[in-house]
Coordinates of C-alpha atoms in Angstrom, one line a residue:
X1449 CA 54.8 172.4 -148.1
X1450 CA 58.1 174.1 -148.8
X1451 CA 59.7 171.4 -150.9
X1452 CA 63.0 173.2 -151.7
X1453 CA 63.4 173.8 -147.9
X1454 CA 62.8 170.1 -147.3
X1455 CA 65.3 169.0 -150.0
X1456 CA 67.9 171.4 -148.5
X1457 CA 67.7 170.0 -145.0
X1458 CA 67.8 166.4 -146.4
X1459 CA 71.0 167.4 -148.3
X1460 CA 72.4 169.1 -145.2
X1461 CA 71.9 166.0 -143.1
X1462 CA 73.4 163.9 -145.8
X1463 CA 76.7 165.7 -145.2
X1464 CA 77.0 164.5 -141.6
X1465 CA 78.4 161.0 -142.3
X1466 CA 81.4 158.9 -141.7
X1467 CA 81.6 158.3 -145.5
X1468 CA 81.4 160.9 -148.2
X1469 CA 78.2 161.4 -150.3
X1470 CA 76.4 159.6 -151.8
X1471 CA 77.0 157.0 -149.1
X1472 CA 75.7 157.8 -145.6
X1473 CA 77.0 156.1 -142.4
X1474 CA 75.7 157.2 -139.0
X1475 CA 76.1 154.4 -136.6
X1476 CA 74.2 154.7 -133.4
X1477 CA 76.0 156.9 -130.8
X1478 CA 78.9 157.5 -133.1
X1479 CA 80.3 161.0 -133.4
X1480 CA 78.3 161.4 -136.6
X1481 CA 75.1 160.2 -135.0
X1482 CA 75.6 162.6 -132.1
X1483 CA 76.3 165.5 -134.4
X1484 CA 73.2 164.7 -136.4
X1485 CA 71.1 164.6 -133.3
X1486 CA 72.3 168.0 -132.2
X1487 CA 71.7 169.4 -135.7
X1488 CA 68.1 168.1 -135.7
X1489 CA 67.4 169.6 -132.3
X1490 CA 68.6 172.9 -133.6
X1491 CA 66.3 172.7 -136.7
X1492 CA 63.3 171.8 -134.5
X1493 CA 63.9 174.5 -132.0
X1494 CA 64.6 177.1 -134.7
X1495 CA 61.1 176.2 -136.1
X1496 CA 59.5 176.9 -132.7
X1497 CA 59.0 173.4 -131.4
X1498 CA 60.0 171.9 -128.0
X1499 CA 62.4 168.9 -127.8
X1500 CA 63.4 166.3 -125.3
X1501 CA 65.3 163.1 -125.2
X1502 CA 64.3 160.0 -123.2
X1503 CA 66.8 157.7 -121.5
X1504 CA 67.4 155.5 -124.5
X1505 CA 67.9 158.4 -126.8
X1506 CA 64.5 158.7 -128.6
X1507 CA 64.0 162.4 -129.5
X1508 CA 60.5 163.9 -129.2
X1509 CA 59.8 167.2 -131.1
X1510 CA 56.5 168.5 -129.8
X1511 CA 53.8 170.9 -131.1
X1512 CA 51.3 171.2 -128.2
X1513 CA 47.6 171.1 -129.1
X1514 CA 45.0 173.5 -127.8
X1515 CA 43.3 170.6 -125.9
X1516 CA 45.9 168.9 -123.6
X1517 CA 43.3 166.2 -122.6
X1518 CA 43.5 164.7 -126.1
X1519 CA 46.1 162.1 -127.0
X1520 CA 48.5 163.5 -129.6
X1521 CA 49.1 162.3 -133.1
X1522 CA 52.7 161.1 -133.7
X1523 CA 54.9 160.7 -136.8
X1524 CA 58.5 160.1 -137.3
X1525 CA 61.2 157.6 -138.2
X1526 CA 65.0 157.5 -137.7
X1527 CA 68.2 159.2 -138.8
X1528 CA 70.8 156.6 -137.8
X1529 CA 72.1 154.9 -140.9
X1530 CA 73.8 151.5 -141.7
X1531 CA 77.2 151.7 -143.3
X1532 CA 76.9 153.1 -146.9
X1533 CA 73.2 153.8 -146.7
X1534 CA 71.2 156.2 -148.8
X1535 CA 70.3 159.7 -147.6
X1536 CA 66.5 159.2 -147.6
X1537 CA 66.1 156.0 -145.6
X1538 CA 64.4 157.1 -142.3
X1539 CA 65.4 160.6 -142.9
X1540 CA 62.4 161.5 -145.1
X1541 CA 60.1 160.4 -142.3
X1542 CA 61.8 162.7 -139.7
X1543 CA 62.5 165.7 -141.9
X1544 CA 59.3 165.3 -143.9
X1545 CA 57.4 165.3 -140.6
X1546 CA 59.3 168.4 -139.5
X1547 CA 58.5 170.2 -142.7
X1548 CA 54.8 169.2 -142.4
X1549 CA 54.7 170.7 -138.9
X1550 CA 56.6 173.8 -140.1
X1551 CA 54.2 174.3 -143.0
X1552 CA 51.1 173.8 -140.9
X1553 CA 52.3 176.4 -138.4
X1554 CA 53.3 178.9 -141.0
X1555 CA 49.8 178.6 -142.6
X1556 CA 48.3 179.6 -139.3
X1557 CA 47.0 176.2 -138.3
X1558 CA 46.5 175.5 -134.7
X1559 CA 46.1 171.8 -133.9
X1560 CA 43.4 170.6 -131.4
X1561 CA 45.5 167.5 -130.6
X1562 CA 49.2 167.8 -130.1
X1563 CA 51.6 166.6 -132.9
X1564 CA 54.7 164.8 -131.9
X1565 CA 57.5 164.0 -134.2
X1566 CA 59.7 161.1 -132.9
X1567 CA 63.2 160.3 -134.0
X1568 CA 63.6 156.7 -132.8
X1569 CA 67.0 155.7 -131.5
X1570 CA 68.7 152.6 -132.7
X1571 CA 66.3 151.9 -135.5
X1572 CA 69.1 150.1 -137.4
X1573 CA 70.7 146.9 -135.9
X1574 CA 74.2 148.0 -136.8
X1575 CA 75.4 148.7 -133.2
X1576 CA 73.7 146.0 -131.1
X1577 CA 72.4 143.5 -133.7
X1578 CA 68.8 144.3 -132.9
X1579 CA 66.7 146.9 -134.8
X1580 CA 64.0 149.3 -133.5
X1581 CA 65.4 149.3 -130.1
X1582 CA 64.0 152.7 -129.2
X1583 CA 60.5 152.0 -130.4
X1584 CA 60.6 148.5 -128.8
X1585 CA 61.4 150.0 -125.4
X1586 CA 58.7 152.7 -125.9
X1587 CA 56.1 149.9 -126.6
X1588 CA 57.4 147.6 -123.9
X1589 CA 58.3 144.7 -126.2
X1590 CA 61.9 144.9 -125.1
X1591 CA 62.4 145.1 -121.4
X1592 CA 65.0 147.1 -119.5
X1593 CA 66.7 143.9 -118.5
X1594 CA 66.8 142.7 -122.1
X1595 CA 68.2 146.0 -123.3
X1596 CA 70.9 146.0 -120.6
X1597 CA 72.3 142.7 -121.8
X1598 CA 73.0 144.0 -125.3
X1599 CA 76.6 144.4 -126.4
X1600 CA 78.2 145.8 -129.5
X1601 CA 81.1 144.2 -131.3
X1602 CA 83.6 145.8 -128.8
X1603 CA 81.7 144.5 -125.9
X1604 CA 80.2 147.9 -124.9
X1605 CA 76.7 147.9 -123.4
X1606 CA 73.8 150.3 -124.0
X1607 CA 74.7 152.0 -120.6
X1608 CA 78.3 152.4 -121.7
X1609 CA 77.2 154.4 -124.8
X1610 CA 73.9 156.2 -124.2
X1611 CA 74.4 159.9 -123.4
X1612 CA 71.7 160.0 -120.7
X1613 CA 72.1 158.9 -117.1
X1614 CA 68.3 158.7 -116.6
X1615 CA 66.7 155.4 -115.8
X1616 CA 65.7 153.2 -118.7
X1617 CA 62.6 152.4 -116.7
X1618 CA 61.2 155.8 -117.7
X1619 CA 61.2 155.0 -121.5
X1620 CA 58.0 152.9 -121.5
X1621 CA 54.9 154.7 -122.7
X1622 CA 51.5 154.1 -121.2
X1623 CA 48.8 152.4 -123.3
X1624 CA 46.9 155.0 -125.4
X1625 CA 49.6 157.6 -125.1
X1626 CA 49.2 158.4 -128.8
X1627 CA 45.9 158.6 -130.7
X1628 CA 47.6 157.5 -134.0
X1629 CA 51.0 157.1 -135.6
X1630 CA 51.9 157.3 -139.3
X1631 CA 55.2 157.3 -141.0
X1632 CA 56.4 158.6 -144.4
X1633 CA 59.0 156.4 -145.9
X1634 CA 60.8 155.7 -149.1
X1635 CA 60.1 152.4 -150.8
X1636 CA 63.3 150.4 -150.5
X1637 CA 62.3 148.1 -153.3
X1638 CA 61.7 148.9 -157.0
X1639 CA 58.0 148.1 -157.3
X1640 CA 56.5 151.6 -157.3
X1641 CA 59.1 152.9 -159.7
X1642 CA 58.7 149.9 -162.1
X1643 CA 54.9 150.6 -162.1
X1644 CA 55.2 154.3 -162.4
X1645 CA 53.2 154.8 -159.2
X1646 CA 54.0 157.9 -157.1
X1647 CA 52.9 156.7 -153.7
X1648 CA 51.9 153.4 -152.0
X1649 CA 49.9 152.9 -148.8
X1650 CA 51.3 150.2 -146.5
X1651 CA 48.7 147.8 -145.3
X1652 CA 50.9 145.1 -143.7
X1653 CA 54.4 145.2 -142.2
X1654 CA 56.4 142.0 -142.6
X1655 CA 57.4 140.2 -139.4
X1656 CA 61.2 140.1 -139.1
X1657 CA 63.1 137.2 -137.4
X1658 CA 66.8 137.2 -136.9
X1659 CA 69.0 134.2 -136.2
X1660 CA 72.7 133.7 -135.4
X1661 CA 74.3 130.4 -136.4
X1662 CA 77.8 129.5 -135.3
X1663 CA 79.6 126.5 -136.9
X1664 CA 82.8 125.0 -135.3
X1665 CA 85.0 122.8 -137.3
X1666 CA 88.4 121.3 -137.4
X1667 CA 90.6 123.7 -139.3
X1668 CA 94.1 122.9 -140.6
X1669 CA 96.5 123.9 -143.3
X1670 CA 94.9 124.3 -146.8
X1671 CA 97.7 122.3 -148.3
X1672 CA 97.9 119.4 -145.8
X1673 CA 94.4 118.3 -144.9
X1674 CA 92.9 116.2 -147.8
X1675 CA 89.3 116.8 -148.8
X1676 CA 87.8 113.6 -147.2
X1677 CA 89.2 114.6 -143.8
X1678 CA 88.0 118.2 -143.7
X1679 CA 85.5 119.8 -141.2
X1680 CA 85.1 123.1 -143.0
X1681 CA 83.0 125.4 -140.8
X1682 CA 82.5 128.0 -143.6
X1683 CA 81.3 125.5 -146.2
X1684 CA 78.7 124.3 -143.7
X1685 CA 77.6 127.9 -143.2
X1686 CA 77.6 128.4 -147.0
X1687 CA 75.2 125.4 -147.4
X1688 CA 72.8 126.9 -144.9
X1689 CA 73.0 130.3 -146.5
X1690 CA 71.8 128.6 -149.8
X1691 CA 69.1 126.9 -147.8
X1692 CA 67.8 130.3 -146.6
X1693 CA 67.4 131.4 -150.2
X1694 CA 65.7 128.2 -151.1
X1695 CA 63.2 128.5 -148.2
X1696 CA 62.3 132.0 -149.2
X1697 CA 61.7 131.1 -152.8
X1698 CA 59.7 127.9 -152.0
X1699 CA 57.5 129.6 -149.4
X1700 CA 53.8 129.6 -149.9
X1701 CA 53.8 133.4 -149.2
X1702 CA 54.8 135.8 -152.0
X1703 CA 56.1 138.3 -149.3
X1704 CA 58.8 135.9 -147.9
X1705 CA 62.3 137.1 -148.1
X1706 CA 65.5 135.6 -146.6
X1707 CA 68.9 137.2 -146.3
X1708 CA 72.3 136.2 -144.9
X1709 CA 73.8 139.6 -144.5
X1710 CA 76.6 138.9 -142.1
X1711 CA 79.4 136.3 -142.3
X1712 CA 82.4 136.0 -140.0
X1713 CA 85.0 133.4 -140.8
X1714 CA 88.1 132.4 -138.7
X1715 CA 91.0 132.3 -138.8
X1716 CA 90.5 134.3 -142.1
X1717 CA 93.7 133.3 -144.0
X1718 CA 93.7 132.1 -147.6
X1719 CA 95.8 129.0 -146.7
X1720 CA 93.9 128.0 -143.6
X1721 CA 90.7 125.9 -143.5
X1722 CA 88.0 127.8 -141.6
X1723 CA 87.4 126.3 -138.2
X1724 CA 84.8 128.8 -137.2
X1725 CA 82.0 130.5 -139.1
X1726 CA 79.1 132.6 -138.0
X1727 CA 76.3 133.8 -140.1
X1728 CA 73.2 135.9 -139.3
X1729 CA 69.9 135.3 -141.0
X1730 CA 67.2 137.9 -141.6
X1731 CA 63.9 136.2 -142.6
X1732 CA 60.7 138.1 -142.8
X1733 CA 57.1 137.7 -144.0
X1734 CA 53.7 139.2 -143.6
X1735 CA 52.4 135.6 -143.0
X1736 CA 53.6 134.5 -139.5
X1737 CA 52.8 130.8 -140.1
X1738 CA 54.7 130.7 -143.4
X1739 CA 57.7 132.5 -141.9
X1740 CA 58.0 130.2 -138.9
X1741 CA 57.6 127.1 -141.1
X1742 CA 60.5 128.4 -143.3
X1743 CA 62.6 129.0 -140.2
X1744 CA 61.9 125.4 -139.1
X1745 CA 63.0 124.2 -142.5
X1746 CA 66.2 126.1 -142.3
X1747 CA 67.0 124.9 -138.8
X1748 CA 66.5 121.3 -139.8
X1749 CA 68.7 121.7 -142.8
X1750 CA 71.4 123.3 -140.6
X1751 CA 71.4 120.3 -138.3
X1752 CA 71.7 117.9 -141.2
X1753 CA 74.5 119.9 -142.8
X1754 CA 76.4 120.2 -139.6
X1755 CA 76.2 116.4 -139.0
X1756 CA 77.2 115.6 -142.6
X1757 CA 80.3 117.9 -142.4
X1758 CA 81.3 116.9 -138.9
X1759 CA 81.0 120.4 -137.4
X1760 CA 79.2 121.6 -134.3
X1761 CA 76.2 123.9 -134.7
X1762 CA 74.9 126.6 -132.3
X1763 CA 71.5 128.2 -133.3
X1764 CA 70.5 131.3 -131.5
X1765 CA 67.2 133.2 -132.2
X1766 CA 68.0 136.9 -131.8
X1767 CA 64.4 138.1 -132.2
X1768 CA 61.1 137.1 -133.8
X1769 CA 58.4 139.7 -134.1
X1770 CA 54.8 139.2 -135.2
X1771 CA 53.6 140.9 -138.4
X1772 CA 51.7 144.2 -138.0
X1773 CA 48.4 145.0 -139.8
X1774 CA 48.1 148.7 -140.3
X1775 CA 45.1 150.5 -138.8
X1776 CA 42.3 150.3 -141.5
X1777 CA 41.0 153.8 -140.6
X1778 CA 44.4 155.4 -141.2
X1779 CA 44.8 153.4 -144.4
X1780 CA 41.4 154.6 -145.6
X1781 CA 42.1 158.2 -144.5
X1782 CA 45.4 158.3 -146.4
X1783 CA 43.8 156.7 -149.4
X1784 CA 41.0 159.3 -149.6
X1785 CA 43.6 162.2 -149.4
X1786 CA 45.8 160.6 -152.1

């Protein structure tokens, strides 16, 4: 592989961002995201590969194999980026895949099976609150009707924002469309670096669940409502946020992690008691039973806290996916090459 070329294109894409380097922000269907998509198409076609977008915005970069009757091998990741992200997340799986294809072609290799590089649309949940939207629709785990109900913070729908007018019904792939799929990705945790290990092979993918909790309290002036009379929506939310941490730490599974990454508080004034608070919980685990038990504990605790503090609670499960066990044959193949 041409590693200087790969690093150069990663650095090039890094510059297409709403925030200056080293922070990267490319929110789905923003001007930066659309510029990055066009840039990627240009790089792929410059390398001699064909490109196409589907209705939801997944990009397919294709190197056709000599036997069209064989299902292709796929690789890829995403280039949309949450606010203030790093330049390698997702990107290394897309541009690394492109470099692998370019290097193979330049070496004279001709694949029997086709190779298809996919840039998944809406991998990050920043726009609609749900991650992996493009791949969910490819696999059929999110239906067209479910996708059509999604709204961003400004109330805009997927149809309002996606650049294609093609029917979303055409996104779904048939079973067996690909022979195999693998993804190169940075480790987003510190374990490999701490252990001085160059590469890890993923065997299990944690099952993410996302919940939205809304607390509605009484509000009032910070100097006028005495402490015994308060119905503070934010303090209820804060207690539940601590319960999320506790549930993850006390889980029987060592892979359990819980995060409260979004908090909205109203009316949002220093001298006003919060009468409305919303938190979103991300809880994931490779053990489905342990994860669901932890979510149950959090829900019970939220009900108790809301009652004790005299606030109303609304609990919404945004999504809950099963864990994925990676294909043993691919794991063994990667291990043998490493």
